[in-house]
């Protein structure tokens, strides 16, 4: 291989292309799954009855599977290969408040078909006995792998990835027939789960608010802990263009999973086990 081709390969390796390919191929060989890459979507939003804003693009990976007689899971997946200066993602979780933000759910019940945000998802195999026990991360910091310094463009990569994982769901949820046709299956309930798969290392910041100094605004090192995680549940604050209405309520935040690439097969396997058991069937 000549020098120019080597450089081209190096540049391609720097993108998320191969991570996307690996994720898609993994899902496509799982029993009962259907997966596709670069799934195109388009939807529009109106803000205060003004001119519609078009949201369109492609999902890195769109996958779906029927987990039982009544329920389907649809995954919208954004793949991000982390660069050196943004290799470590550290999350802060919400430590006060009782809000529970739930996934987009299409209810196929004949008495009231439509989108709602009422499903209390139990995923004990993933460490979540109910949505009140989810991680509830609300903030993320990106750090340099070599220097340990915080990224100059802090949170820009994760925000864009979270947004891109959620955009296809705004387009797909109002038309469940898209997923029925995609899976070549009959009507069912649909749980939509946005996922960001990344090569970044993930950690959760653990501390007590009472340990924050009023004088300095900091917490002593011995009062802080970084907990390594294979996956993290994040409460993504939706921009106006991605908010959805479901049974009289507007979705404000979208629960989204951020998964370390090495943990992705384990994450999917455990998720499917729990959904087969706990989703309506």
Coordinates of C-alpha atoms in Angstrom, one line a residue:
X1 CA 0.0 0.0 0.0
X2 CA 1.5 3.4 -1.0
X3 CA 1.8 6.3 1.4
X4 CA -1.2 8.2 0.2
X5 CA -3.4 5.1 0.6
X6 CA -2.0 4.6 4.1
X7 CA -3.0 8.1 5.1
X8 CA -6.4 7.7 3.6
X9 CA -6.9 4.5 5.7
X10 CA -5.7 6.3 8.8
X11 CA -8.2 9.1 8.2
X12 CA -11.0 6.6 7.7
X13 CA -10.0 4.9 10.9
X14 CA -10.4 8.2 12.7
X15 CA -14.1 8.3 11.8
X16 CA -16.9 6.3 13.3
X17 CA -17.3 4.3 10.1
X18 CA -16.0 1.0 11.4
X19 CA -17.7 1.3 14.7
X20 CA -21.0 1.8 12.9
X21 CA -20.3 -1.2 10.7
X22 CA -19.4 -3.4 13.7
X23 CA -22.6 -2.4 15.6
X24 CA -24.8 -3.0 12.6
X25 CA -23.3 -6.4 11.8
X26 CA -23.6 -7.5 15.4
X27 CA -27.3 -6.6 15.6
X28 CA -28.1 -8.0 12.1
X29 CA -27.0 -11.6 13.1
X30 CA -29.0 -11.6 16.4
X31 CA -32.0 -13.8 16.3
X32 CA -35.2 -11.9 15.5
X33 CA -33.4 -8.6 14.8
X34 CA -33.4 -6.5 11.7
X35 CA -30.8 -3.8 11.3
X36 CA -29.9 -1.2 8.6
X37 CA -27.3 1.5 8.2
X38 CA -27.8 5.1 7.2
X39 CA -31.6 5.1 7.6
X40 CA -33.0 8.3 6.2
X41 CA -35.7 10.3 8.1
X42 CA -37.5 13.6 7.8
X43 CA -39.9 15.3 10.1
X44 CA -41.2 18.8 10.7
X45 CA -41.9 20.9 13.8
X46 CA -43.8 24.1 14.3
X47 CA -42.8 26.5 17.1
X48 CA -45.7 28.7 18.1
X49 CA -47.5 28.0 14.8
X50 CA -44.8 29.6 12.8
X51 CA -43.2 28.3 9.6
X52 CA -42.4 24.6 10.0
X53 CA -38.8 23.6 10.7
X54 CA -37.6 20.6 8.8
X55 CA -35.5 18.0 10.7
X56 CA -33.9 15.4 8.5
X57 CA -30.8 13.2 8.3
X58 CA -29.8 9.6 8.6
X59 CA -29.5 7.3 11.6
X60 CA -26.2 5.5 11.8
X61 CA -28.0 2.3 12.7
X62 CA -31.7 1.6 13.0
X63 CA -32.6 -1.8 14.4
X64 CA -35.7 -3.4 15.7
X65 CA -36.8 -6.7 17.1
X66 CA -40.1 -8.2 18.3
X67 CA -39.5 -9.4 21.9
X68 CA -42.9 -11.0 22.5
X69 CA -46.4 -11.3 21.1
X70 CA -47.3 -7.7 21.9
X71 CA -44.1 -5.7 22.0
X72 CA -41.4 -4.4 19.6
X73 CA -38.2 -2.5 20.5
X74 CA -36.8 0.0 18.1
X75 CA -33.2 1.2 18.5
X76 CA -31.9 4.5 17.0
X77 CA -28.2 4.3 17.4
X78 CA -25.5 7.0 16.9
X79 CA -21.9 5.7 16.8
X80 CA -19.0 7.9 18.0
X81 CA -15.4 6.9 17.9
X82 CA -13.8 9.1 20.7
X83 CA -10.7 11.1 19.8
X84 CA -7.7 11.4 22.2
X85 CA -8.8 14.8 23.5
X86 CA -12.3 13.5 24.3
X87 CA -11.6 9.9 25.3
X88 CA -13.0 10.0 28.9
X89 CA -16.6 11.0 29.5
X90 CA -17.5 11.8 33.1
X91 CA -21.1 12.2 34.0
X92 CA -22.9 13.9 36.9
X93 CA -26.2 12.5 38.0
X94 CA -29.2 14.3 39.4
X95 CA -29.0 13.9 43.2
X96 CA -32.3 15.8 44.1
X97 CA -35.8 16.0 42.6
X98 CA -38.3 13.3 41.8
X99 CA -38.9 13.8 38.0
X100 CA -39.0 10.6 36.0
X101 CA -38.6 11.0 32.3
X102 CA -39.8 8.0 30.3
X103 CA -39.1 6.6 26.9
X104 CA -41.3 7.2 23.8
X105 CA -43.8 4.4 23.7
X106 CA -46.4 3.6 21.0
X107 CA -49.3 1.9 22.7
X108 CA -51.2 -0.4 20.3
X109 CA -54.1 -0.8 22.7
X110 CA -57.4 -0.7 20.7
X111 CA -59.0 1.6 23.3
X112 CA -56.4 4.3 22.8
X113 CA -53.7 3.8 20.2
X114 CA -51.0 6.5 20.2
X115 CA -47.8 7.8 21.7
X116 CA -47.4 8.2 25.4
X117 CA -44.7 8.5 28.1
X118 CA -46.2 6.3 30.7
X119 CA -44.2 3.1 30.5
X120 CA -42.2 2.4 33.7
X121 CA -39.4 0.3 32.3
X122 CA -37.9 -2.4 34.6
X123 CA -34.4 -3.5 33.5
X124 CA -32.9 -5.4 36.5
X125 CA -30.3 -7.2 34.4
X126 CA -28.9 -3.8 33.5
X127 CA -29.0 -2.7 37.2
X128 CA -32.3 -0.8 37.0
X129 CA -35.3 -2.1 39.0
X130 CA -37.5 0.7 37.8
X131 CA -37.0 4.1 36.2
X132 CA -36.6 5.8 39.6
X133 CA -33.4 3.7 39.9
X134 CA -31.9 4.7 36.5
X135 CA -28.7 6.7 36.5
X136 CA -30.4 10.0 35.7
X137 CA -27.3 11.7 34.4
X138 CA -27.8 15.3 33.5
X139 CA -24.3 16.6 32.7
X140 CA -21.2 15.3 31.0
X141 CA -17.5 16.4 30.8
X142 CA -15.0 15.2 28.2
X143 CA -11.3 14.7 29.1
X144 CA -8.1 14.3 27.2
X145 CA -6.8 10.7 27.3
X146 CA -3.1 11.7 27.6
X147 CA -3.2 15.0 29.7
X148 CA -6.3 14.4 31.7
X149 CA -7.3 18.0 30.9
X150 CA -10.9 18.8 30.2
X151 CA -11.8 19.2 26.6
X152 CA -11.8 22.8 25.2
X153 CA -15.1 21.9 23.4
X154 CA -16.5 20.3 26.5
X155 CA -19.8 18.4 25.9
X156 CA -20.0 19.4 22.3
X157 CA -19.4 15.8 21.0
X158 CA -21.8 14.2 23.4
X159 CA -24.5 16.7 22.9
X160 CA -24.4 16.3 19.1
X161 CA -24.4 12.5 19.5
X162 CA -27.3 12.5 21.9
X163 CA -29.3 14.8 19.6
X164 CA -28.5 12.7 16.5
X165 CA -29.7 9.5 18.4
X166 CA -33.0 11.2 19.2
X167 CA -33.8 12.8 15.9
X168 CA -35.0 9.7 14.1
X169 CA -37.4 8.8 16.9
X170 CA -39.3 12.2 16.4
X171 CA -39.8 11.1 12.7
X172 CA -40.6 7.4 13.4
X173 CA -42.9 7.4 16.4
X174 CA -45.9 9.1 14.8
X175 CA -45.9 6.5 12.0
X176 CA -45.6 3.0 13.6
X177 CA -46.3 1.4 10.3
X178 CA -42.7 2.3 9.3
X179 CA -41.4 -0.2 12.0
X180 CA -44.1 -2.8 11.3
X181 CA -43.1 -2.8 7.6
X182 CA -39.4 -2.7 8.4
X183 CA -39.7 -5.8 10.5
X184 CA -42.3 -7.3 8.2
X185 CA -44.5 -8.1 11.2
X186 CA -48.0 -7.3 12.5
X187 CA -49.0 -4.4 14.7
X188 CA -47.7 -4.2 18.2
X189 CA -46.6 -1.8 21.0
X190 CA -43.3 -0.1 20.2
X191 CA -40.7 1.0 22.7
X192 CA -38.2 3.5 21.1
X193 CA -34.8 3.6 22.7
X194 CA -32.1 6.1 21.6
X195 CA -28.5 4.9 22.1
X196 CA -25.1 6.4 21.7
X197 CA -22.3 3.8 21.3
X198 CA -18.8 5.2 21.9
X199 CA -15.2 4.1 22.3
X200 CA -14.9 6.6 25.2
X201 CA -14.5 5.3 28.7
X202 CA -17.5 6.2 30.9
X203 CA -17.6 7.1 34.5
X204 CA -20.2 8.5 37.0
X205 CA -19.2 11.2 39.4
X206 CA -20.3 10.4 42.9
X207 CA -20.4 13.0 45.6
X208 CA -22.7 14.5 48.3
X209 CA -23.9 18.1 47.8
X210 CA -23.3 18.7 51.5
X211 CA -19.6 18.3 50.9
X212 CA -19.4 21.3 48.6
X213 CA -17.7 24.2 50.2
X214 CA -19.7 27.5 50.2
X215 CA -16.4 29.4 50.3
X216 CA -14.5 27.7 47.4
X217 CA -17.3 25.9 45.5
X218 CA -15.3 22.7 45.4
X219 CA -15.4 19.3 46.9
X220 CA -12.3 17.8 48.5
X221 CA -10.7 14.9 46.5
X222 CA -11.3 12.4 49.3
X223 CA -15.1 13.2 49.1
X224 CA -15.3 12.4 45.3
X225 CA -15.4 9.1 43.5
X226 CA -15.4 8.2 39.9
X227 CA -17.3 5.0 39.2
X228 CA -16.5 3.2 35.9
X229 CA -19.6 2.3 33.9
X230 CA -20.3 0.1 30.9
X231 CA -23.4 2.1 30.1
X232 CA -25.1 5.2 31.5
X233 CA -28.7 6.5 31.4
X234 CA -28.8 10.1 30.4
X235 CA -31.7 12.6 30.6
X236 CA -31.3 14.5 27.3
X237 CA -33.0 17.9 27.3
X238 CA -34.8 18.0 24.0
X239 CA -34.6 21.1 21.8
X240 CA -37.9 22.5 20.7
X241 CA -37.7 20.9 17.3
X242 CA -37.6 17.4 18.9
X243 CA -40.3 17.6 21.5
X244 CA -43.3 15.3 21.1
X245 CA -46.8 15.4 22.3
X246 CA -48.3 12.2 23.7
X247 CA -51.7 11.8 25.3
X248 CA -51.9 15.5 26.4
X249 CA -48.3 15.8 27.6
X250 CA -45.2 17.1 26.0
X251 CA -41.9 15.2 26.3
X252 CA -39.3 17.5 27.8
X253 CA -36.4 15.2 28.3
X254 CA -35.6 11.9 26.5
X255 CA -34.0 9.1 28.4
X256 CA -31.0 7.9 26.3
X257 CA -28.4 5.2 26.9
X258 CA -24.7 6.0 26.3
X259 CA -22.9 2.7 26.0
X260 CA -19.2 1.9 25.8
X261 CA -18.5 -0.1 22.7
X262 CA -16.9 -3.0 24.4
X263 CA -20.0 -3.3 26.6
X264 CA -22.5 -3.0 23.8
X265 CA -23.1 -6.8 23.2
X266 CA -23.6 -7.3 26.9
X267 CA -25.9 -4.3 27.1
X268 CA -28.1 -5.5 24.2
X269 CA -28.3 -9.1 25.5
X270 CA -29.4 -8.0 29.0
X271 CA -31.8 -5.4 27.6
X272 CA -33.6 -8.0 25.5
X273 CA -33.8 -10.5 28.3
X274 CA -35.6 -7.9 30.5
X275 CA -37.8 -6.5 27.8
X276 CA -39.1 -10.0 26.9
X277 CA -40.1 -10.5 30.5
X278 CA -41.3 -7.0 31.5
X279 CA -42.8 -5.4 28.4
X280 CA -46.5 -6.2 27.8
X281 CA -47.0 -9.7 26.4

